[in-house]
């Protein structure tokens, strides 16, 4: 079998389907893709929302609820405990398949009628953590997303503004990290204590502005160090000299903090970067991959095997193509987003746990053999939420796949959606600027998103009031009642407030009040990661050809893994 070159239906660029990809599609009994890998990834991530919260009424009880569905979004939203209860029957919304209409039109109509849960949380495990989504095992948390009590089960308590952070306590503003305590503004830090403004660090204590450090303590502005203490800009000091210089830096004031951030950026630019952030891998490509085998063109993946075009997956995940978000005992997954927890053989699905053999289904936990269903739990052999016998189901599914080929859904840009395509962007419950893609992974402007077929939600002018107080330059000058004030983000202009727990944290650790809102700070952290792209370039030490997420035109010094380890060991 040889490579097959196709033209992407979306971007019109050529892409190659390799024999392994074709064999996987044959095994999953799906057609070859008509969109290129980057466009497929954007479609899934642009379809997936979880980060923007609103208030609206529960359609069942009339209660005020917190949800990630906009109040004007045309969906029926139930409070979580009601949605998960036996007070309603998802199958009561079942309907016959209409062969005179495209499948995705019928699925969209079903999606707008079947109740959806206000949030996707393990709500019975949450304590004082109402304003969080895609979480479990939290206590006293605020605006925490895709996080919780993780693999080490040490708990997740007293945190705010977290994104994909597990087993962490008493920390603020972190992303893609775990097992940390008393940390602030960190990205991909693991097992750290009192780390601030740091990235890609393991087992570090009392560090600030550090990158790619392992086992370090009492270091500031350091890069690529291992098991060092009392260093500033990688220069060794005695404990007394270090403490004196640290005090002179005045990182508790905004002026001192901003000045040092500029100095550190210049210093870090001169240090070698590894071509690939990963550990304990065999045959992998992409970036931020660990404990994996045969994982390629993937990004932020831990504990996976035989995966290609995967993003944001947790162990274990196996045998998957085009798989975005989650994992955890998931295998044989194709073109899916936010599926996992002991699931297998899922195709073109969104948010299903403990399920198998599903096509085009959403929120169908504990189910098997479903096609085009919404909210069916512990069900089997259903199509558009209507129950069938096994024989009826198999015959009708075959007829629907044929009809999808003969009568594809055509979106407003004229793109065809037959069997084998993920859900069209225009029927997503979330607009692009509510999606995970917009968090900084794959940002698009309003015009760019609309041109890609996504929807866009215009800003509410009520979120742009003038601030009620200026932000003091030093935390020492912040009044006790400052959490009552309305602030204005210096970047996007939206209002935000400092919650009491957050203010106490800043006071305790001598951190200035941030000038950007929580969402902009999160986007900044995501944007600090390398992009979801692979480039060919040469190691800047030995000249070896390498594949890396550092584009050739970027000015960082990039080494192959061998040269990097020889340099920093």
Short mmCIF file of C-alpha atoms in Angstrom, two decimals, residues 47-251:
data_model
loop_
_atom_site.label_atom_id
_atom_site.label_comp_id
_atom_site.label_asym_id
_atom_site.label_seq_id
_atom_site.Cartn_x
_atom_site.Cartn_y
_atom_site.Cartn_z
CA UNK A 47 -16.38 22.58 18.51
CA UNK A 48 -15.40 22.00 22.15
CA UNK A 49 -16.40 24.46 24.86
CA UNK A 50 -15.93 24.32 28.63
CA UNK A 51 -14.14 27.47 29.79
CA UNK A 52 -16.70 30.32 29.58
CA UNK A 53 -19.39 30.28 32.28
CA UNK A 54 -22.79 31.95 32.39
CA UNK A 55 -25.91 32.10 34.53
CA UNK A 56 -29.28 30.95 33.22
CA UNK A 57 -32.40 29.13 34.43
CA UNK A 58 -32.74 25.37 34.78
CA UNK A 59 -35.43 24.39 32.27
CA UNK A 60 -36.75 21.73 34.67
CA UNK A 61 -36.84 23.48 38.06
CA UNK A 62 -36.56 27.15 37.17
CA UNK A 63 -33.56 27.54 39.49
CA UNK A 64 -30.69 29.86 38.70
CA UNK A 65 -27.75 27.74 37.59
CA UNK A 66 -24.16 28.15 36.48
CA UNK A 67 -23.52 26.70 33.05
CA UNK A 68 -21.24 26.84 30.03
CA UNK A 69 -24.20 27.32 27.69
CA UNK A 70 -24.95 30.96 26.93
CA UNK A 71 -28.42 32.11 28.13
CA UNK A 72 -29.42 32.75 24.51
CA UNK A 73 -28.11 29.44 23.17
CA UNK A 74 -31.13 27.42 21.87
CA UNK A 75 -30.71 24.39 24.11
CA UNK A 76 -32.61 22.87 27.02
CA UNK A 77 -30.37 23.00 30.08
CA UNK A 78 -30.97 21.05 33.29
CA UNK A 79 -29.19 21.36 36.60
CA UNK A 80 -26.69 18.50 36.89
CA UNK A 81 -28.40 16.50 39.64
CA UNK A 82 -31.63 16.56 37.65
CA UNK A 83 -29.92 15.65 34.37
CA UNK A 84 -28.28 12.61 35.93
CA UNK A 85 -31.49 11.51 37.71
CA UNK A 86 -34.45 9.37 36.61
CA UNK A 87 -36.77 12.40 36.58
CA UNK A 88 -36.72 12.41 32.79
CA UNK A 89 -36.16 9.90 30.01
CA UNK A 90 -33.76 10.69 27.12
CA UNK A 91 -35.48 8.08 24.96
CA UNK A 92 -38.75 9.98 25.17
CA UNK A 93 -37.15 12.41 22.72
CA UNK A 94 -36.49 9.65 20.20
CA UNK A 95 -37.66 10.08 16.66
CA UNK A 96 -37.75 8.16 13.40
CA UNK A 97 -34.93 8.70 10.96
CA UNK A 98 -36.10 10.89 8.08
CA UNK A 99 -34.42 9.86 4.82
CA UNK A 100 -35.59 13.09 3.18
CA UNK A 101 -33.23 15.19 5.35
CA UNK A 102 -29.45 15.08 5.87
CA UNK A 103 -28.25 13.31 9.01
CA UNK A 104 -26.55 16.35 10.60
CA UNK A 105 -29.71 18.44 10.24
CA UNK A 106 -31.61 15.78 12.17
CA UNK A 107 -28.88 15.49 14.79
CA UNK A 108 -28.91 19.27 15.29
CA UNK A 109 -32.68 19.18 15.81
CA UNK A 110 -32.28 16.40 18.37
CA UNK A 111 -29.45 18.26 20.13
CA UNK A 112 -31.67 21.32 20.53
CA UNK A 113 -34.51 19.31 22.10
CA UNK A 114 -32.87 16.80 24.47
CA UNK A 115 -31.91 18.34 27.85
CA UNK A 116 -28.19 18.90 28.41
CA UNK A 117 -26.43 19.16 31.80
CA UNK A 118 -25.49 22.63 32.99
CA UNK A 119 -21.88 21.57 33.63
CA UNK A 120 -19.74 18.49 33.06
CA UNK A 121 -18.47 17.85 36.59
CA UNK A 122 -18.41 15.09 39.17
CA UNK A 123 -20.65 17.40 41.16
CA UNK A 124 -21.01 15.07 44.16
CA UNK A 125 -17.24 15.32 44.76
CA UNK A 126 -17.11 19.13 44.77
CA UNK A 127 -17.03 21.24 47.94
CA UNK A 128 -17.47 25.00 47.63
CA UNK A 129 -16.38 24.88 43.99
CA UNK A 130 -19.43 25.99 42.04
CA UNK A 131 -17.73 28.09 39.37
CA UNK A 132 -15.74 25.23 37.85
CA UNK A 133 -16.26 22.87 34.91
CA UNK A 134 -14.89 19.54 33.69
CA UNK A 135 -13.61 18.83 37.19
CA UNK A 136 -13.86 16.37 40.06
CA UNK A 137 -12.59 16.11 43.62
CA UNK A 138 -12.24 19.85 44.28
CA UNK A 139 -12.51 21.75 47.54
CA UNK A 140 -12.63 25.55 47.81
CA UNK A 141 -11.80 26.20 44.17
CA UNK A 142 -12.80 28.94 41.76
CA UNK A 143 -12.63 29.06 37.94
CA UNK A 144 -10.88 25.72 37.68
CA UNK A 145 -11.27 23.73 34.45
CA UNK A 146 -10.33 20.25 33.24
CA UNK A 147 -8.69 19.59 36.60
CA UNK A 148 -9.16 17.72 39.85
CA UNK A 149 -8.08 14.91 42.09
CA UNK A 150 -5.68 13.12 39.77
CA UNK A 151 -3.61 9.96 39.66
CA UNK A 152 -1.77 10.55 42.94
CA UNK A 153 -5.05 11.27 44.80
CA UNK A 154 -3.56 13.84 47.15
CA UNK A 155 -6.50 16.15 46.54
CA UNK A 156 -7.08 19.48 44.88
CA UNK A 157 -7.85 22.31 47.31
CA UNK A 158 -7.80 26.08 47.65
CA UNK A 159 -6.94 26.95 44.06
CA UNK A 160 -8.19 29.42 41.46
CA UNK A 161 -7.69 29.99 37.73
CA UNK A 162 -6.47 26.49 36.92
CA UNK A 163 -6.53 24.75 33.55
CA UNK A 164 -5.66 21.06 33.30
CA UNK A 165 -4.05 20.89 36.74
CA UNK A 166 -4.36 17.88 39.06
CA UNK A 167 -3.53 17.17 42.71
CA UNK A 168 -2.56 20.73 43.59
CA UNK A 169 -3.16 22.87 46.66
CA UNK A 170 -3.04 26.52 47.69
CA UNK A 171 -2.05 27.79 44.25
CA UNK A 172 -3.21 30.27 41.62
CA UNK A 173 -2.96 30.68 37.85
CA UNK A 174 -1.50 27.40 36.62
CA UNK A 175 -1.83 25.29 33.49
CA UNK A 176 -0.92 21.72 32.49
CA UNK A 177 0.66 20.89 35.86
CA UNK A 178 0.22 18.48 38.76
CA UNK A 179 1.27 17.71 42.32
CA UNK A 180 2.15 21.29 43.20
CA UNK A 181 1.65 23.46 46.25
CA UNK A 182 1.86 27.21 46.84
CA UNK A 183 2.63 27.90 43.19
CA UNK A 184 1.70 30.84 40.99
CA UNK A 185 1.73 31.55 37.25
CA UNK A 186 3.26 28.23 36.26
CA UNK A 187 2.99 26.15 33.10
CA UNK A 188 3.88 22.46 32.98
CA UNK A 189 5.33 22.27 36.46
CA UNK A 190 5.27 18.94 38.28
CA UNK A 191 5.91 18.22 41.93
CA UNK A 192 6.89 21.82 42.65
CA UNK A 193 6.59 23.84 45.86
CA UNK A 194 6.54 27.63 45.86
CA UNK A 195 7.33 27.96 42.17
CA UNK A 196 6.34 31.27 40.56
CA UNK A 197 6.40 32.46 36.95
CA UNK A 198 8.05 29.19 35.91
CA UNK A 199 7.63 26.61 33.14
CA UNK A 200 8.64 23.03 32.38
CA UNK A 201 10.07 22.42 35.84
CA UNK A 202 10.12 19.21 37.89
CA UNK A 203 10.54 18.84 41.65
CA UNK A 204 11.66 22.42 42.20
CA UNK A 205 11.22 24.39 45.44
CA UNK A 206 11.29 28.13 46.08
CA UNK A 207 12.03 29.13 42.50
CA UNK A 208 10.89 32.04 40.34
CA UNK A 209 11.27 32.71 36.62
CA UNK A 210 12.80 29.30 35.99
CA UNK A 211 12.52 27.16 32.86
CA UNK A 212 13.38 23.53 32.24
CA UNK A 213 14.89 23.03 35.68
CA UNK A 214 14.89 19.76 37.62
CA UNK A 215 15.37 19.30 41.35
CA UNK A 216 16.38 22.91 41.98
CA UNK A 217 15.70 25.03 45.04
CA UNK A 218 16.10 28.73 45.80
CA UNK A 219 16.81 29.77 42.24
CA UNK A 220 15.65 32.79 40.24
CA UNK A 221 15.89 33.42 36.51
CA UNK A 222 17.50 30.06 35.73
CA UNK A 223 17.28 27.79 32.69
CA UNK A 224 18.29 24.14 32.17
CA UNK A 225 19.67 23.58 35.68
CA UNK A 226 19.61 20.29 37.58
CA UNK A 227 19.86 19.91 41.34
CA UNK A 228 21.17 23.43 41.92
CA UNK A 229 20.52 25.90 44.75
CA UNK A 230 21.06 29.63 45.27
CA UNK A 231 21.46 30.54 41.61
CA UNK A 232 20.41 33.69 39.75
CA UNK A 233 20.67 33.67 35.95
CA UNK A 234 22.45 30.29 36.32
CA UNK A 235 25.23 31.90 38.38
CA UNK A 236 26.06 30.26 41.72
CA UNK A 237 25.93 32.31 44.92
CA UNK A 238 26.27 31.59 48.60
CA UNK A 239 23.04 31.49 50.56
CA UNK A 240 23.74 34.91 52.06
CA UNK A 241 24.61 36.51 48.72
CA UNK A 242 21.54 34.95 47.10
CA UNK A 243 19.16 36.25 49.74
CA UNK A 244 20.66 39.75 49.52
CA UNK A 245 20.39 39.87 45.72
CA UNK A 246 16.88 38.42 45.80
CA UNK A 247 15.78 41.23 48.08
CA UNK A 248 17.33 43.77 45.71
CA UNK A 249 15.28 42.38 42.82
CA UNK A 250 12.11 43.56 44.56
CA UNK A 251 9.81 41.06 42.83
#
